[in-house]
mmCIF file of C-alpha atoms in Angstrom:
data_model
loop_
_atom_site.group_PDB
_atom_site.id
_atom_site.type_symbol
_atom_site.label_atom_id
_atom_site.label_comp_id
_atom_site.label_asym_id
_atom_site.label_seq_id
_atom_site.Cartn_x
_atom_site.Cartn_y
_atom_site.Cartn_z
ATOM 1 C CA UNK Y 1 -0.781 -15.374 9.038
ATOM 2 C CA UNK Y 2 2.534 -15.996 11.105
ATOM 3 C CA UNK Y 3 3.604 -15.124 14.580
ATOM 4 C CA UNK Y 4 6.181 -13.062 12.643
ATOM 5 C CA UNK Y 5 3.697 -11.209 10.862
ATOM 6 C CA UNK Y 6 1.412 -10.899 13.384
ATOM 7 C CA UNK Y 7 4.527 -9.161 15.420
ATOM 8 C CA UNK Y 8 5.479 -6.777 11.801
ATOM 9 C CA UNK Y 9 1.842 -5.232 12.129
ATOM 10 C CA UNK Y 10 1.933 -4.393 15.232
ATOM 11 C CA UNK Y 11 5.296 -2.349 14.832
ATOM 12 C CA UNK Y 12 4.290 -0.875 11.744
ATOM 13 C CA UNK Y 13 0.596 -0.074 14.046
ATOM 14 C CA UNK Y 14 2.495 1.542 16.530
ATOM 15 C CA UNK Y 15 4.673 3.523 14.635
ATOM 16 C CA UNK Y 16 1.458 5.223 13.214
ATOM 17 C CA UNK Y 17 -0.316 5.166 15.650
ATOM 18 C CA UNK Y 18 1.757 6.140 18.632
ATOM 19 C CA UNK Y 19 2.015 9.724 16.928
ATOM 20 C CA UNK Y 20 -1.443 10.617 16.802
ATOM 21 C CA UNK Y 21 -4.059 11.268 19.345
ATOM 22 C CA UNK Y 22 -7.051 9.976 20.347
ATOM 23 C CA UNK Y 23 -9.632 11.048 17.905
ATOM 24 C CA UNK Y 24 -6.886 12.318 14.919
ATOM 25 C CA UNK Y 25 -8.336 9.675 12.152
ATOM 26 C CA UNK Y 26 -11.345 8.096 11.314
ATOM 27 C CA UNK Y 27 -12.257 5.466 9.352
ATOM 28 C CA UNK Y 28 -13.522 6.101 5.931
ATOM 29 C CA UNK Y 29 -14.350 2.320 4.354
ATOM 30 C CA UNK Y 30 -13.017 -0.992 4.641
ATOM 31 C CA UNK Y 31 -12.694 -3.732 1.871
ATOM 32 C CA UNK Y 32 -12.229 -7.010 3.079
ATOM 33 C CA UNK Y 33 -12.121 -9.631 -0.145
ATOM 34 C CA UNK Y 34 -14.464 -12.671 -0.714
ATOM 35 C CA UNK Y 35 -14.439 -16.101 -1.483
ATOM 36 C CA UNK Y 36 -14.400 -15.314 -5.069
ATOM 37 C CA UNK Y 37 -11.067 -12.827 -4.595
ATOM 38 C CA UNK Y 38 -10.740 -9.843 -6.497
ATOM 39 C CA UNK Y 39 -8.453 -8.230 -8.816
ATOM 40 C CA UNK Y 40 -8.646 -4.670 -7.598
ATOM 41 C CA UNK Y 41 -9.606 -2.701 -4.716
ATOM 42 C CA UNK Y 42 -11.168 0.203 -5.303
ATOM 43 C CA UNK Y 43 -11.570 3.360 -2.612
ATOM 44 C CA UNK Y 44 -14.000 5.892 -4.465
ATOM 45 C CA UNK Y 45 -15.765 9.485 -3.884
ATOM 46 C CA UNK Y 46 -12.871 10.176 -1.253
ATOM 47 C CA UNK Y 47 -13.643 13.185 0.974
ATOM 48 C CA UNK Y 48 -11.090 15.833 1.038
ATOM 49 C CA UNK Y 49 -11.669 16.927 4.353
ATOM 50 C CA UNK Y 50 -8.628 15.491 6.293
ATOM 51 C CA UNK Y 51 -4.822 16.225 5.941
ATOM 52 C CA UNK Y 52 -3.799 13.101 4.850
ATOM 53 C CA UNK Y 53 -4.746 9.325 4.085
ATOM 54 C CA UNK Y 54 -3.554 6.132 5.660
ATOM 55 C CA UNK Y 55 -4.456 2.387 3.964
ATOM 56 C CA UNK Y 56 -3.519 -0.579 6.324
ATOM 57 C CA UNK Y 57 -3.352 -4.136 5.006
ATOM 58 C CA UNK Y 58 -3.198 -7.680 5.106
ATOM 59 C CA UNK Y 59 -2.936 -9.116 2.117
ATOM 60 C CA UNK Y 60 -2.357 -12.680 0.097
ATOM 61 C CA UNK Y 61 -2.468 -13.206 -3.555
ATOM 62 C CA UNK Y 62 -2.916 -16.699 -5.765
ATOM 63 C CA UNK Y 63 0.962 -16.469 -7.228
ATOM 64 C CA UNK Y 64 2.446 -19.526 -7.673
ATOM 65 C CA UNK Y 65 6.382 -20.633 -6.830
ATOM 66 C CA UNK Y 66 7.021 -17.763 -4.645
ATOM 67 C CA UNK Y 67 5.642 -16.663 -0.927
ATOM 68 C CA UNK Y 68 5.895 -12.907 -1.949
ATOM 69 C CA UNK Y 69 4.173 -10.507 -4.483
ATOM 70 C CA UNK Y 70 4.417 -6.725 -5.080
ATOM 71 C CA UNK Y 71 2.016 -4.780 -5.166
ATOM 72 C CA UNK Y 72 0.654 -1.686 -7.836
ATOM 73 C CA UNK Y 73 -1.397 0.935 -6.976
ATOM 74 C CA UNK Y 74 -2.950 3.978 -9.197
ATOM 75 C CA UNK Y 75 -4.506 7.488 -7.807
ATOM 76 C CA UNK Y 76 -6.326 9.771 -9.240
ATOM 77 C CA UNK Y 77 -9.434 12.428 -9.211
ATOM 78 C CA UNK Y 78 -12.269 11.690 -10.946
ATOM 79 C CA UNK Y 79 -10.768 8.870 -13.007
ATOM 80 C CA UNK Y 80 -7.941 6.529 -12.376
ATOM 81 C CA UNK Y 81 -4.616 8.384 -13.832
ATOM 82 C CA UNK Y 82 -2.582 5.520 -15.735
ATOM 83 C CA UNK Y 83 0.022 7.696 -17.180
ATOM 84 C CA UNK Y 84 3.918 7.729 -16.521
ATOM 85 C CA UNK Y 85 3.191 9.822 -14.031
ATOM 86 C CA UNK Y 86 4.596 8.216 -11.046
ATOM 87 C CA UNK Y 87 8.133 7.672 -9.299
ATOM 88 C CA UNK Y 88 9.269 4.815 -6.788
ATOM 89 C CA UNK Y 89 12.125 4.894 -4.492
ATOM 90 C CA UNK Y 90 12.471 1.096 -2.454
ATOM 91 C CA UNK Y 91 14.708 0.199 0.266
ATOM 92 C CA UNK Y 92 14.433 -3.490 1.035
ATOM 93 C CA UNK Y 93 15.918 -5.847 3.438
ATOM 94 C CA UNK Y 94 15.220 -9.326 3.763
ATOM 95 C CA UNK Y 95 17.714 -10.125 7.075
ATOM 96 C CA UNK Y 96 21.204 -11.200 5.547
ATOM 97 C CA UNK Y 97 21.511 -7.792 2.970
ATOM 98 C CA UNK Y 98 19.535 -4.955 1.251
ATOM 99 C CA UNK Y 99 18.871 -3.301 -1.790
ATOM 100 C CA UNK Y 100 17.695 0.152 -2.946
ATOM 101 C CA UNK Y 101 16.241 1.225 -6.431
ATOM 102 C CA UNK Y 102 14.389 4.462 -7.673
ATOM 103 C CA UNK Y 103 12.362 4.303 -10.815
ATOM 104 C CA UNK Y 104 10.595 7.997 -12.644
ATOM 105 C CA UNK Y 105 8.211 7.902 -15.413
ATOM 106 C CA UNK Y 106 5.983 4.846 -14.464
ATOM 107 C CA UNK Y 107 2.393 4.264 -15.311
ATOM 108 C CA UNK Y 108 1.628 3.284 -11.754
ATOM 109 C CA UNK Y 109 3.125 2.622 -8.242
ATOM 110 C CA UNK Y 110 4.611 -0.697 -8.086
ATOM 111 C CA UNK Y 111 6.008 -2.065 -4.495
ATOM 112 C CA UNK Y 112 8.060 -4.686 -4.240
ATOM 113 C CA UNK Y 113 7.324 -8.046 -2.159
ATOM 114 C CA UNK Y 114 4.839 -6.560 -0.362
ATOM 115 C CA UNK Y 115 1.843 -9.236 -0.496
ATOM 116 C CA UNK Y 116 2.294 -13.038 0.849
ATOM 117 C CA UNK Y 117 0.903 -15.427 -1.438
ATOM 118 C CA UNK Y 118 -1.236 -18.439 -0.883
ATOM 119 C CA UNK Y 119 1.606 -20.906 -2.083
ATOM 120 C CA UNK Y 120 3.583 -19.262 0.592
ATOM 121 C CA UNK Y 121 0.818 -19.653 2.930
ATOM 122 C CA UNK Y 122 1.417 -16.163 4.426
ATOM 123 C CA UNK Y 123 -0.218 -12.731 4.237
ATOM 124 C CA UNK Y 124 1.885 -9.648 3.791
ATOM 125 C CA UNK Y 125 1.226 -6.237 5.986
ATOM 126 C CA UNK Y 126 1.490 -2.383 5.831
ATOM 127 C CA UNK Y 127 0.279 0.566 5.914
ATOM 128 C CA UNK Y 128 0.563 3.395 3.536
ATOM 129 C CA UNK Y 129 0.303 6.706 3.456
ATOM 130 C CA UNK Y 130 -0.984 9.392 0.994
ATOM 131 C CA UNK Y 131 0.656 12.959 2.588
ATOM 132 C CA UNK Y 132 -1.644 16.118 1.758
ATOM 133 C CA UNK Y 133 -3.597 14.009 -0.329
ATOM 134 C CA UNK Y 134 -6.147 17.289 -1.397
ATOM 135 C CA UNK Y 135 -3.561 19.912 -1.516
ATOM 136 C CA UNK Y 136 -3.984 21.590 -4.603
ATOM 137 C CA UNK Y 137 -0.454 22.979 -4.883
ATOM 138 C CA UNK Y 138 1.700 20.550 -4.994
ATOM 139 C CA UNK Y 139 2.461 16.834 -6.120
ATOM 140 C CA UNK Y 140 1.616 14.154 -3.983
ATOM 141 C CA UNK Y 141 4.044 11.908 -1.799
ATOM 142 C CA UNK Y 142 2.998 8.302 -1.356
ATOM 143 C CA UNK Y 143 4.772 5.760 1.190
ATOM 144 C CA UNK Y 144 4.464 2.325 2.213
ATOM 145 C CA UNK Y 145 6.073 0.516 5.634
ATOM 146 C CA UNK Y 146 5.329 -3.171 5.645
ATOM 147 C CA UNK Y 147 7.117 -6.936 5.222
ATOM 148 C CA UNK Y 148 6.018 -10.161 4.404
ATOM 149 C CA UNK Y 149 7.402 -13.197 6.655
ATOM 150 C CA UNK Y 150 7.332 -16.921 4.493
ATOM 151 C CA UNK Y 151 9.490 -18.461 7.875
ATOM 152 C CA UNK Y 152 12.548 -19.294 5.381
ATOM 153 C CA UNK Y 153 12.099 -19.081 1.377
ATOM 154 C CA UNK Y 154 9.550 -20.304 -0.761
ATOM 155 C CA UNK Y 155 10.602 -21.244 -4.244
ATOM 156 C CA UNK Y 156 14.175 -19.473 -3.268
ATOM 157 C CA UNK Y 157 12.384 -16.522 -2.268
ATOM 158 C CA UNK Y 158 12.818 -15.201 1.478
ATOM 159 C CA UNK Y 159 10.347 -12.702 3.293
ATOM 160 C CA UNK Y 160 10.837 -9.288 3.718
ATOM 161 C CA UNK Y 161 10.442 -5.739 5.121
ATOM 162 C CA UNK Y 162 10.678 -2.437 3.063
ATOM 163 C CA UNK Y 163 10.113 1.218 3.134
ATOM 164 C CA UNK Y 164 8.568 2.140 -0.331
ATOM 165 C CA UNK Y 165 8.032 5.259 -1.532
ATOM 166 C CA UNK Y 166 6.073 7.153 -4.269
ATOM 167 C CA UNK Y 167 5.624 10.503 -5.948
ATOM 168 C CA UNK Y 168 1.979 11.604 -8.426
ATOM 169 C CA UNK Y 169 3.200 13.794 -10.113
ATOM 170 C CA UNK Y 170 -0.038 15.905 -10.546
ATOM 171 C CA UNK Y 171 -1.255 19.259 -8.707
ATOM 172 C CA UNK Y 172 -5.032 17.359 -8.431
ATOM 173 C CA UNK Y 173 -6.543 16.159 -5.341
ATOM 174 C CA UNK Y 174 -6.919 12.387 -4.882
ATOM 175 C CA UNK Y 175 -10.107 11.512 -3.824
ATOM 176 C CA UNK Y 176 -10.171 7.838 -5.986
ATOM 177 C CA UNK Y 177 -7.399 4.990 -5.385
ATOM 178 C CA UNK Y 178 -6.651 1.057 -6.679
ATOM 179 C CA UNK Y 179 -4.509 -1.220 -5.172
ATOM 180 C CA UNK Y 180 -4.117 -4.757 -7.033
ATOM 181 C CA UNK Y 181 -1.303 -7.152 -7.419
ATOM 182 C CA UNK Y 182 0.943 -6.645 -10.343
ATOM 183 C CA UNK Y 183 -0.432 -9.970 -12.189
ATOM 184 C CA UNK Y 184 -2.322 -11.964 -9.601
ATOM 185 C CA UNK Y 185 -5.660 -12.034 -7.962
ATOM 186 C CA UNK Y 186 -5.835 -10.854 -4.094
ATOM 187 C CA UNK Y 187 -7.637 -13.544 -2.125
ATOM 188 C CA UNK Y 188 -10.271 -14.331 0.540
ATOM 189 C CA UNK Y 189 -9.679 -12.344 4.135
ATOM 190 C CA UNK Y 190 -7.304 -9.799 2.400
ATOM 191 C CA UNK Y 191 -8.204 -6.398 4.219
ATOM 192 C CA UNK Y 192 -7.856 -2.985 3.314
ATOM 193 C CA UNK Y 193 -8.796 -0.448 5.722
ATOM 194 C CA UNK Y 194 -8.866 3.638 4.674
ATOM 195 C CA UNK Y 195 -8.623 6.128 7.280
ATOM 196 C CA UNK Y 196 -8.671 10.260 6.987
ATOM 197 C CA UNK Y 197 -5.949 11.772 9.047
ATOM 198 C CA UNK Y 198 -7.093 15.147 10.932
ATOM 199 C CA UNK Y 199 -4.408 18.426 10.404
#
C-alpha cells in the first residue's frame, strides 16, 4: 500500500467515523484473505439488530495490465439474490476529469476501479455502507466511498476515487452479503471488516 492510499483511508475513516459516537458500532466479523486468495467473501447469518451496516476494505486482486479492478457485490436473505435486481449510480474522478453513469436492471452491484491489483502493486480502499439494512418496508440503498492510488498509470490506467452507489430492489432484510472481483481472484492481506451501526 502507498502513502497515498494510506492518506485515502484515513479520509474516508474519518468521514465515518467522525459522525458517530463512542460505542455507535461494533464489529460483527472480519475476513482477512490467505496465501491461497479467494474468490469471494462471504458475511453470513447477519444479525438484524443494528440500523445499518458498514464494510471497510483494503483490497488487491491478481488482474493483469492494469493497477485497478472493480468490484461486484450481491445481498440477500437467506440465499444470495442474483437477479436484475440491482441499480448503480458512479461518479468517478481520477484528478485531470470525471465521469458519471447509472445502470437499472443488473444481476449484481458492480463498482468501478475500486480494488488495486497486484500488477499495480497497490491495494484499493473504502468503506461501504448498507442503510436500514433490516427494514422490512422498503428497498435497500447501498454506497461505496473509496479510491485506488497506482502513483501514475499502469498499463494506461490511472488511480482513482469514486462515490458509488446502489439500490436492492427487494422489501427483505439482508442478513447475507458477497463481495468478489468482477473476474479476478482477491489476494493475500486483503481485509474486509463488517460492523453493525446502532439507531
Amino acid at each position: 500500500m502507498t502513502a497515498g492510499s494510506g492518506l485515502l483511508l484515513g479520509i474516508v475513516a474519518s468521514q465515518i467515523t467522525g459522525r458517530l459516537s463512542t460505542n455507535s458500532y461494533e464489529s460483527i466479523a472480519t475476513v482477512t484473505v490467505g496465501a491461497g486468495g479467494s474468490s469471494t467473501v462471504t458475511f453470513s447469518s447477519i444479525p438484524s439488530t443494528f440500523k445499518h451496516l458498514q464494510v471497510r476494505y483494503i483490497a488487491q486482486t491478481n488482474r493483469a495490465t492494469y493497477g485497478v479492478e472493480s468490484f461486484k457485490i450481491n445481498v440477500g436473505n437467506g440465499s444470495i439474490d442474483t437477479g436484475s435486481n440491482y441499480t448503480r449510480h458512479v461518479l468517478i474522478g481520477d484528478g485531470s476529469s470525471a465521469s458519471a453513469t447509472a445502470d437499472v436492471s443488473q444481476t449484481r452491484w458492480e463498482g468501478s476501479n475500486d480494488f488495486g491489483t497486484t500488477t499495480g502493486g497497490t491495494f484499493g480502499v473504502g468503506v461501504i455502507d448498507f442503510l436500514d439494512y433490516a427494514n422490512t418496508s422498503k428497498y435497500k440503498t447501498m454506497r461505496k466511498l473509496g479510491g485506488v492510488d497506482v502513483n501514475g498509470t499502469v498499463g494506461g490506467v490511472g488511480g482513482n476515487a469514486s462515490l458509488i452507489s446502489s439500490a436492492w430492489m427487494s422489501t427483505s432484510a439482508i442478513n447475507i452479503i458477497t463481495i468478489a472481483a468482477v473476474t479476478n481472484t482477491l489476494q493475500q492481506y486483503s481485509s474486509f471488516a463488517l460492523y453493525g451501526i446502532k439507531g
